[in-house]
Short mmCIF file of C-alpha atoms in Angstrom, two decimals:
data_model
loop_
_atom_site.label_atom_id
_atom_site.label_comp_id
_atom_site.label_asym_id
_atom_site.label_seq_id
_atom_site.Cartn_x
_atom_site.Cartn_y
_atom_site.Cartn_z
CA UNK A 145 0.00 0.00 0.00
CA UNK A 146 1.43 3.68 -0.77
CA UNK A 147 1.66 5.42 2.25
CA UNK A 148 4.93 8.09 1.65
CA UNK A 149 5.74 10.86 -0.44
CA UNK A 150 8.37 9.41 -2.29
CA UNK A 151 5.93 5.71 -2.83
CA UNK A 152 3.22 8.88 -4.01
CA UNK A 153 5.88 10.20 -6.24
CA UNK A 154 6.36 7.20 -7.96
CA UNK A 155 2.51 6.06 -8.44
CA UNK A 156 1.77 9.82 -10.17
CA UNK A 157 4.73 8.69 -12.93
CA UNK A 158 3.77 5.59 -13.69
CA UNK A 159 -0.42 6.93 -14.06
CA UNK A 160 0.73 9.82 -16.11
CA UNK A 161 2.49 7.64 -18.21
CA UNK A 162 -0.50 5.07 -18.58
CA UNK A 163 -3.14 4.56 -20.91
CA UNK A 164 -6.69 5.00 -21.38
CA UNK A 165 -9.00 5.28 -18.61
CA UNK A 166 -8.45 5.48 -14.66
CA UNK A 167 -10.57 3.15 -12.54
CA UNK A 168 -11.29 4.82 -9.12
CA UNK A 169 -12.80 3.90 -5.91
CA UNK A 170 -12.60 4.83 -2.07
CA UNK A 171 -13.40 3.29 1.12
CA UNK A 172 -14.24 5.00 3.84
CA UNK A 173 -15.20 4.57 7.36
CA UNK A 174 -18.66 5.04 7.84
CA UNK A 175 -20.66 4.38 10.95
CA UNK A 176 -17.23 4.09 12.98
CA UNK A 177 -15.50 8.00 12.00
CA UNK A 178 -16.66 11.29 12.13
CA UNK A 179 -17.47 12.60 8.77
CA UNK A 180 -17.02 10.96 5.01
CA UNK A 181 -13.35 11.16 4.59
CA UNK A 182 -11.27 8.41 2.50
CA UNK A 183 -9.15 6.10 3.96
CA UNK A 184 -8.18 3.90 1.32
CA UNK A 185 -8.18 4.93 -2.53
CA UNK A 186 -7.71 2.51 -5.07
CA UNK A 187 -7.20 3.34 -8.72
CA UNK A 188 -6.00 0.95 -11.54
CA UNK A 189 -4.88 2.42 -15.17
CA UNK A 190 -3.52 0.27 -18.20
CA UNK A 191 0.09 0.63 -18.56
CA UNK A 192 0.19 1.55 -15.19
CA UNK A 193 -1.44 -1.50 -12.96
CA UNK A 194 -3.16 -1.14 -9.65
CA UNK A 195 -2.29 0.67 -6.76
CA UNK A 196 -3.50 0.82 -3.30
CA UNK A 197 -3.19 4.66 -1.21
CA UNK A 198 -3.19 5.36 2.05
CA UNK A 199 -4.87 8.71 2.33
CA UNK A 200 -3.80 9.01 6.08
CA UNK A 201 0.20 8.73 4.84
CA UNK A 202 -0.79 10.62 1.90
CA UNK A 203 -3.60 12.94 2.93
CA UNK A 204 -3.01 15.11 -0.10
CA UNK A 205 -3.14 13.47 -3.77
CA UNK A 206 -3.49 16.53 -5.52
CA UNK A 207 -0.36 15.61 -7.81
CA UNK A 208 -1.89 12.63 -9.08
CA UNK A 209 -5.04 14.44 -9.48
CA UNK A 210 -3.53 16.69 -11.87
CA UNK A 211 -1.61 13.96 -13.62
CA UNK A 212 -5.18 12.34 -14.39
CA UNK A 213 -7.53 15.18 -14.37
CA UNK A 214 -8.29 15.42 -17.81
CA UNK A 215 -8.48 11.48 -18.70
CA UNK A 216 -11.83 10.08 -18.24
CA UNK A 217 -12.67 8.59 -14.66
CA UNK A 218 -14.67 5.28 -14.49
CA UNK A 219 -16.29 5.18 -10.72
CA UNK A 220 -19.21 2.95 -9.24
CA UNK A 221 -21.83 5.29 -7.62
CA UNK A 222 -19.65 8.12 -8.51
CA UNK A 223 -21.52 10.58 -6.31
CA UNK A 224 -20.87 8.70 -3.30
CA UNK A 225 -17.17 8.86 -3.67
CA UNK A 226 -16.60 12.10 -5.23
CA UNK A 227 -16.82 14.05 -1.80
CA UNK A 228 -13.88 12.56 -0.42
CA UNK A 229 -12.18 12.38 -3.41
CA UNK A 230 -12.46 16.25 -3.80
CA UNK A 231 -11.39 16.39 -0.21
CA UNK A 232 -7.87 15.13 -0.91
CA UNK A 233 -7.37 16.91 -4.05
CA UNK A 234 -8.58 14.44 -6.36
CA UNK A 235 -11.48 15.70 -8.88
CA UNK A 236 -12.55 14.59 -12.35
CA UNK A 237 -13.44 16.96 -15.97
CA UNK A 238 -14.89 13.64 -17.07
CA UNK A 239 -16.24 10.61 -15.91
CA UNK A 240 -18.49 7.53 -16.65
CA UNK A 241 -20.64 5.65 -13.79
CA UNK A 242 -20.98 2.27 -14.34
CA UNK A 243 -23.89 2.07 -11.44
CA UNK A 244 -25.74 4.85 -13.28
CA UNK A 245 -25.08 3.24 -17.06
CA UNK A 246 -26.64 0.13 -15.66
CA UNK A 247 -29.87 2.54 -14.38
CA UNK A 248 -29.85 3.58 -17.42
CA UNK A 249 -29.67 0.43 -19.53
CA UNK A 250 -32.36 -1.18 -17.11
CA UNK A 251 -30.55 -3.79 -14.77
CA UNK A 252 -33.04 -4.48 -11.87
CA UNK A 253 -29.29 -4.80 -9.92
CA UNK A 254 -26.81 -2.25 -9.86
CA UNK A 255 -24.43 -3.01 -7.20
CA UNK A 256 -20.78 -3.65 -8.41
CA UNK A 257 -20.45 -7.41 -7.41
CA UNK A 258 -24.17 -7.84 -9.41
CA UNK A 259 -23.19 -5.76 -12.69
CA UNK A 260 -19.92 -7.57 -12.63
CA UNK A 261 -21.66 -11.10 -12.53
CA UNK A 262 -24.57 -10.07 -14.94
CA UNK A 263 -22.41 -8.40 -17.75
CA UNK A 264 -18.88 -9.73 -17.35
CA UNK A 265 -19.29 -13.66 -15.90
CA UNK A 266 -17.40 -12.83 -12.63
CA UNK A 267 -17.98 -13.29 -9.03
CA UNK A 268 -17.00 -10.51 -6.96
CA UNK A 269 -15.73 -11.46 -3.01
CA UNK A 270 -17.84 -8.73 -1.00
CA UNK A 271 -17.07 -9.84 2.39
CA UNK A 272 -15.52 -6.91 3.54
CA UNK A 273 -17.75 -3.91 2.11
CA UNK A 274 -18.59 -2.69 5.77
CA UNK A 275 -15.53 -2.91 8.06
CA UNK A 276 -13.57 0.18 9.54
CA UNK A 277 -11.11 1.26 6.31
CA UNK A 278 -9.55 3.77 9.62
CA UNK A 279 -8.36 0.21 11.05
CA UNK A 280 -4.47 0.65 10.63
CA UNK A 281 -2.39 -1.67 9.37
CA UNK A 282 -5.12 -2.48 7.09
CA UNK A 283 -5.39 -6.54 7.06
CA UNK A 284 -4.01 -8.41 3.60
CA UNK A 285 -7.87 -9.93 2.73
CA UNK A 286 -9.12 -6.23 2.61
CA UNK A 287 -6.72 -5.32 0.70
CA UNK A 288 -6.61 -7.99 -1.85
CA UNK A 289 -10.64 -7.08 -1.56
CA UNK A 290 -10.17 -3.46 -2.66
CA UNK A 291 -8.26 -4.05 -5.27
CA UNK A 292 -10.69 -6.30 -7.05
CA UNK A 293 -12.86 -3.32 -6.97
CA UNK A 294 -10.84 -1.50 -9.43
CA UNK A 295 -9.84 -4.66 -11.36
CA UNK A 296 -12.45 -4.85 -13.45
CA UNK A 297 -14.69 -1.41 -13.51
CA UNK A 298 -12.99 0.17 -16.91
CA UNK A 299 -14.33 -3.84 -18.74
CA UNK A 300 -17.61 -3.35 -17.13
CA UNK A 301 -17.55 0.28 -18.29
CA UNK A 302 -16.82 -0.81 -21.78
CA UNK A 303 -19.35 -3.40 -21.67
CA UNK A 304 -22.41 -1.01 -20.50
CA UNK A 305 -20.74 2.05 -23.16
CA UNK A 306 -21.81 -1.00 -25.69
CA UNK A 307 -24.89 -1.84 -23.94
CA UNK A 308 -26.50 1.78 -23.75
CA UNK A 309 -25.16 2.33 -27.48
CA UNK A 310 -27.49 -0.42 -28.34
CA UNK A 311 -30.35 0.96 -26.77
CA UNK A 312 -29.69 4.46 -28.38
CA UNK A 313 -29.49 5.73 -24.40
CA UNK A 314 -25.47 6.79 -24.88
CA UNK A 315 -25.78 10.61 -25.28
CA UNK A 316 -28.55 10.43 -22.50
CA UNK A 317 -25.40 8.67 -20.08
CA UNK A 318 -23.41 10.86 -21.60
CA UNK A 319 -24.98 14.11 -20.31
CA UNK A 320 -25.60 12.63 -16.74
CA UNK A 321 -22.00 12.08 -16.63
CA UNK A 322 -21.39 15.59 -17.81
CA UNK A 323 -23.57 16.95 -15.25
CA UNK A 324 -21.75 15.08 -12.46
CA UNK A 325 -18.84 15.87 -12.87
CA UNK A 326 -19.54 19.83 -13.10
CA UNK A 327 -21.60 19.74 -10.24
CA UNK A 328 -20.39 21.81 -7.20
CA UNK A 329 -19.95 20.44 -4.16
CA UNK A 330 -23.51 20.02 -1.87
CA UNK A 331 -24.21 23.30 0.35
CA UNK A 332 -24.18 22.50 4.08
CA UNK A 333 -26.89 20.97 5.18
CA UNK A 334 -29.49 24.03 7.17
CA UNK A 335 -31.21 22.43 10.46
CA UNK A 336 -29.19 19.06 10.08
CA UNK A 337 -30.79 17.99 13.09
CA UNK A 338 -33.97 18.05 11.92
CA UNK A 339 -32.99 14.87 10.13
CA UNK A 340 -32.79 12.41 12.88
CA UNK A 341 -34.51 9.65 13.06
CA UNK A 342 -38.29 9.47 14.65
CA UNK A 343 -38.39 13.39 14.26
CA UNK A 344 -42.17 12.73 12.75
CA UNK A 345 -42.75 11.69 16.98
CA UNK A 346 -41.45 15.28 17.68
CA UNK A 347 -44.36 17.36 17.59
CA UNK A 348 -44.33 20.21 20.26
CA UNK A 349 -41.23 22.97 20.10
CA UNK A 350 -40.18 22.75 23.19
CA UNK A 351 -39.59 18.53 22.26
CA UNK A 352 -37.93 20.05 19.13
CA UNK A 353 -35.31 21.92 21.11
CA UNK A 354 -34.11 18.86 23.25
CA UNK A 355 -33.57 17.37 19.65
CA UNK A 356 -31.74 20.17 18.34
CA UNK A 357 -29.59 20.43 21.65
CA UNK A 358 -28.93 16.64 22.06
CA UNK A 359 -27.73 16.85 18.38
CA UNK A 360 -25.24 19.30 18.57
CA UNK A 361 -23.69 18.17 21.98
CA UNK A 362 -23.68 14.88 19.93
CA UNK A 363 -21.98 16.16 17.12
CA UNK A 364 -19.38 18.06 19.11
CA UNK A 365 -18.29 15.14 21.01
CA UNK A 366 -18.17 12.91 17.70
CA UNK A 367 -16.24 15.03 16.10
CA UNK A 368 -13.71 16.01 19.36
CA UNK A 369 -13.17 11.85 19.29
CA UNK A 370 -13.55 11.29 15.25
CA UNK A 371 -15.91 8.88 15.98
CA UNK A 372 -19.43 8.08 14.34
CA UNK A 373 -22.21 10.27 15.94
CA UNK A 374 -24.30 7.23 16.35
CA UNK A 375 -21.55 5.48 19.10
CA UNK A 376 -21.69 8.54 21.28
CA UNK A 377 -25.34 8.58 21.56
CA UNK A 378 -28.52 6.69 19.22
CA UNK A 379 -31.16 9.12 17.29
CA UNK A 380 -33.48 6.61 19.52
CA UNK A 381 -32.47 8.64 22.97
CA UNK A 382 -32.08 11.79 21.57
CA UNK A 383 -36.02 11.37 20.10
CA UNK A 384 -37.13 9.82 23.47
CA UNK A 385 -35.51 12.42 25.73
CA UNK A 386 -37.15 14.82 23.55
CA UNK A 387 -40.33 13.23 24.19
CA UNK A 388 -40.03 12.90 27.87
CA UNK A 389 -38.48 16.19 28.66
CA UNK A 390 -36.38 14.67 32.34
CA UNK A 391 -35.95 16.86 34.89
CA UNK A 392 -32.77 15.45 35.95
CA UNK A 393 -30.02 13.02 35.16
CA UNK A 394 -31.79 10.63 37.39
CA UNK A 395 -35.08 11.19 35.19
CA UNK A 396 -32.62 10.58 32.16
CA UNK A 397 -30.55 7.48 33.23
CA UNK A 398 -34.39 5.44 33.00
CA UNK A 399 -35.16 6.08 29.24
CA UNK A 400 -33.35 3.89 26.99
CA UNK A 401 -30.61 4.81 25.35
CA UNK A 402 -29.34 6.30 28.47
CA UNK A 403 -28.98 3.17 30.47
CA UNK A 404 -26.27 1.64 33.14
CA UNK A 405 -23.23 1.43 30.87
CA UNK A 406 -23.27 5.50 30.63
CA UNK A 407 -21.47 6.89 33.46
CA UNK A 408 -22.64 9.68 35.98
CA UNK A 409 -20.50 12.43 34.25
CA UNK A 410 -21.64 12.03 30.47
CA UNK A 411 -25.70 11.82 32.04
CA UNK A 412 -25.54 15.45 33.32
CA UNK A 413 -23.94 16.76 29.95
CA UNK A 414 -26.73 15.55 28.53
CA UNK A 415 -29.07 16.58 30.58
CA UNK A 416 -27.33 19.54 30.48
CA UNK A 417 -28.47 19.85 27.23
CA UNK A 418 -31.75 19.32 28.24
CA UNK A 419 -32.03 21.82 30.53
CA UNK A 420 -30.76 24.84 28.23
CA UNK A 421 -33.97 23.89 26.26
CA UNK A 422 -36.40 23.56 29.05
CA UNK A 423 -35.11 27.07 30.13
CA UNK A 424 -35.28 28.67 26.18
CA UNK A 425 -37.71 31.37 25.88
CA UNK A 426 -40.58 30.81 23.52
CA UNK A 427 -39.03 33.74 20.93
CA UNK A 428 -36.17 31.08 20.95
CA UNK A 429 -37.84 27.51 20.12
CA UNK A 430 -37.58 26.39 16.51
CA UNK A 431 -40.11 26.44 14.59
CA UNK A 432 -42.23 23.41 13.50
CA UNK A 433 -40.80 21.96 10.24
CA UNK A 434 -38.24 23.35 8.08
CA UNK A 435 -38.72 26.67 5.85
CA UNK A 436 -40.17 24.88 2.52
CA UNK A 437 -38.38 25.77 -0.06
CA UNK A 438 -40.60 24.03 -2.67
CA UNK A 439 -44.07 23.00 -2.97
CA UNK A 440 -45.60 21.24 0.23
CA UNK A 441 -45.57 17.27 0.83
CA UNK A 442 -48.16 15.91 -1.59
CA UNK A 443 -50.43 14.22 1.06
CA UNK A 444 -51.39 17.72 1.87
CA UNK A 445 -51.90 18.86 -2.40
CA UNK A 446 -55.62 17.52 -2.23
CA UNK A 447 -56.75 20.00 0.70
CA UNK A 448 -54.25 22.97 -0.62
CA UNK A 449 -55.07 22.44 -4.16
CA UNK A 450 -57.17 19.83 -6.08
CA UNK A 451 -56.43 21.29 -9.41
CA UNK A 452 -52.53 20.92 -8.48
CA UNK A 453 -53.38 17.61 -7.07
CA UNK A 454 -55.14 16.55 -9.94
CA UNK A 455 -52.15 17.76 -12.51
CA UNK A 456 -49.70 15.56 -10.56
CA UNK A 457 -51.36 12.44 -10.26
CA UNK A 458 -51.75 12.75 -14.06
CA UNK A 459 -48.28 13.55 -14.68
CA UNK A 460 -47.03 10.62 -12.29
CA UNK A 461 -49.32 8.23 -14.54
CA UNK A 462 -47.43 9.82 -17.79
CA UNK A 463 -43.74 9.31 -16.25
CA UNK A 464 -44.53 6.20 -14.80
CA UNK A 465 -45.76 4.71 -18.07
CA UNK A 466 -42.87 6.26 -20.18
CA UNK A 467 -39.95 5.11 -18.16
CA UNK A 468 -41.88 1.60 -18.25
CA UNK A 469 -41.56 2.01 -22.35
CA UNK A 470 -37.85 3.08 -22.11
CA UNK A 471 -36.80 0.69 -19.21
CA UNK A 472 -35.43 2.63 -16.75
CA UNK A 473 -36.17 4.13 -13.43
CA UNK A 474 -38.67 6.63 -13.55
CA UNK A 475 -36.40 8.93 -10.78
CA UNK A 476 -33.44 8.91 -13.86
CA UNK A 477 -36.15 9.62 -16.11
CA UNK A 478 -36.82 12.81 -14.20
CA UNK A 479 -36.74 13.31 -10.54
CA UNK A 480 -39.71 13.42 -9.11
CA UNK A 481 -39.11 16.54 -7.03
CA UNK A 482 -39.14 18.38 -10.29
CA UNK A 483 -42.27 17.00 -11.46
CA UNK A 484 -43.85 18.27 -8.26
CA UNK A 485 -42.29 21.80 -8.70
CA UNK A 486 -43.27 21.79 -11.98
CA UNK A 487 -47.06 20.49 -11.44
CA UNK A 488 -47.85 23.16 -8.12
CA UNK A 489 -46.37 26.22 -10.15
CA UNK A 490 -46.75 25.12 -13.74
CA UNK A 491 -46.18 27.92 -16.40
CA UNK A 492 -49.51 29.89 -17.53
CA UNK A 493 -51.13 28.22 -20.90
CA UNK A 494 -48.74 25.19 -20.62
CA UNK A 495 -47.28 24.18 -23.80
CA UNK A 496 -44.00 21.53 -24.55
CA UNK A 497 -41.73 24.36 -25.06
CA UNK A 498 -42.47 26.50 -21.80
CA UNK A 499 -42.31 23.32 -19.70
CA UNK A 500 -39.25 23.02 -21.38
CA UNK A 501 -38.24 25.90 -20.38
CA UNK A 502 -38.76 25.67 -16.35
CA UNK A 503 -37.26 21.91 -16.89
CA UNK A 504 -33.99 23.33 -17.83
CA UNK A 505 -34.22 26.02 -15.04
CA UNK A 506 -34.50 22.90 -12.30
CA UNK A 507 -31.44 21.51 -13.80
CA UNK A 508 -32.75 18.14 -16.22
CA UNK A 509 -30.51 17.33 -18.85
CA UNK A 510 -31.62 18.07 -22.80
CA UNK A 511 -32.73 14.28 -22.82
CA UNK A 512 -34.72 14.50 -20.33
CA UNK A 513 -36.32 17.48 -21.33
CA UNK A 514 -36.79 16.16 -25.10
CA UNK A 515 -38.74 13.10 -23.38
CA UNK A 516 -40.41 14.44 -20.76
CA UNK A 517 -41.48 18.01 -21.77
CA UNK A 518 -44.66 16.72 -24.28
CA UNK A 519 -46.29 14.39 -21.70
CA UNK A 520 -46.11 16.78 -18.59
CA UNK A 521 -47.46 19.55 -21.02
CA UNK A 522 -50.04 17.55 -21.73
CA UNK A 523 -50.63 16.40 -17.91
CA UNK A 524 -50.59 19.96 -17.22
CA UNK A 525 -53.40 21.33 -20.02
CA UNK A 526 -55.64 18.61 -18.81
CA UNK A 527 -55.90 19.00 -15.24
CA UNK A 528 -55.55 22.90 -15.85
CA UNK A 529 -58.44 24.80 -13.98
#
């Protein structure tokens, strides 16, 4: 495994001096490590063979990402490992995602070991997909099984290339590619907390601020001991402390979550926590869901407006039936956020071209908006009161 400057030095040679595309992949340490950071990249290039990095030896690869910028990229669920990759200096101009093409092409399985299998004849080992890739030295079997996950991707990627060619859905991967690989990083997340899990339980906003003070304490003390949020403390307690609103840490050693393995001096800072929100004025309490910045949930569209509710279910029908036709997810046909955007505001006197229009202004690709613009138009006219 490369894990020194000079072992670095070496691997950026022998990829600039390679050929054709660069298989990449990352592992990281999920549900044991604060954050999404990589701790193992793997990347395999003909003419230059594979290679194994250590990202904690190496915790910059901006050299090889320059070496390889401009060559094309072939990555499994690219969007997963692009974050990290960016992270540590590594980003792509072009790219092709083999879990995508096989969305795309219509493969009811789209995990690496299962495309491998269905389109090249080879069994993948996947024993080791969830241990902790922060576990130093990292064991030979994980290694061996990181590598295979590079060993084949730029075969696979040829395969599906001739796959979606014969379905005449190329240019369509094509521009999803594109539009991955310009995309800017994601914005910070606003009100992460209102994310945990069994918030729907949370219903008074007093109960909201014991949520959004457990959180942060939470994610303070994660990230002070790198660790995964969910060891230091389970959505579960946070969402049943919330709930039960203790007036002590004798109150809060009972619920669960909270129970006899936590020690006397972590149960006050939590109820610590609980207290500053017991004692928040009401000017200070969050406010009952987060500022929509959209249309509302559809469960609600009937009461708001039947005329909107009417457009969607007609325009869900019309997706639904086309991405049926073209075999494919109807979500990679066209998200169905935008569809509801697009059905609660729709343009005035809808026709093909101004759907078009607000299509391209929610971000769909010109495939998409070729495909879908006609039938929403249409969805839109006939439910149009």
């Amino acid at each position: 495994m490369t894990a020194t400057g000079e072992a670095l030095a070496e691997v950026v040679a022998a990829f600039a001096a390679g050929r054709g595309p660069v298989a990449v992949d990352a592992e990281r340490a999920s549900g044991y490590r604060y954050g999404q950071r990589a701790y193992l990249v793997q990347l395999r290039r003909e003419g230059a063979g594979s290679v194994l990095i250590d990202p904690v030896g190496c915790p910059s690869l901006a050299a090889l990402g320059d070496v390889i910028c401009d060559t094309e990229w072939v990555l499994h669920a690219a969007t997963q490992d692009l974050p990290c990759l960016r992270d540590i200096g590594m980003l792509p101009t072009k790219l092709f995602d083999t879990e995508l093409a096989g969305r795309l092409a219509g493969f009811a399985r789209v995990g690496l070991g299962a495309m491998v299998e269905n389109v090249l004849g080879y069994a993948l080992e996947k024993g080791h997909s969830a241990v902790d890739w922060s576990t130093r030295p990292l064991p030979d079997p994980w290694l061996r099984y990181a590598a295979l996950d590079v060993e084949l991707l730029v075969d696979l990627r040829d395969a599906l290339e001739e796959e979606l060619d014969r379905q005449g859905k190329l240019e369509w991967a094509r521009q999803e590619f594109a539009a991955i690989a310009a995309a800017p990083p994601a914005p910070p997340r606003k009100d992460p907390w209102r994310r945990t899990s069994g918030m729907h339980k949370v219903r008074r906003r007093r109960q909201m601020a014991v949520v959004r003070e457990l959180w942060t304490l939470r994610d303070q003390v994660a990230q002070r001991r790198d660790v995964s949020p969910g060891k230091v403390l389970g959505d579960a307690a946070i969402i049943e402390a919330a709930l039960q609103l203790p007036p002590n840490a004798h109150a809060l050693a009972a619920l669960a979550g909270f129970g006899h393995r936590m020690g006397r001096r972590q149960l006050e800072q939590w109820q610590t926590a609980v207290d500053r929100a017991r004692a928040l004025p009401d000017s200070e309490l969050p406010q009952p869901g987060q500022p929509l910045n959209g249309p509302p949930p559809p469960r609600s569209w009937a009461d708001k407006d039947p005329a909107a509710a009417a457009r969607l279910s007609a325009a869900r029908a019309a997706v639904t039936t086309l991405a049926e036709q073209l075999n494919l997810p109807q979500e990679n046909l066209i998200t169905p956020d935008t569809v509801r955007r697009v059905c609660w505001e729709p343009p005035t006197g809808p026709t093909p071209e101004t759907v078009a229009e607000v299509l391209a202004g929610h971000g769909a690709r010109p495939w998409q908006i070729e495909l879908v613009s006609p039938l929403l138009a249409e969805a839109l006219q006939t439910n149009d009161s």
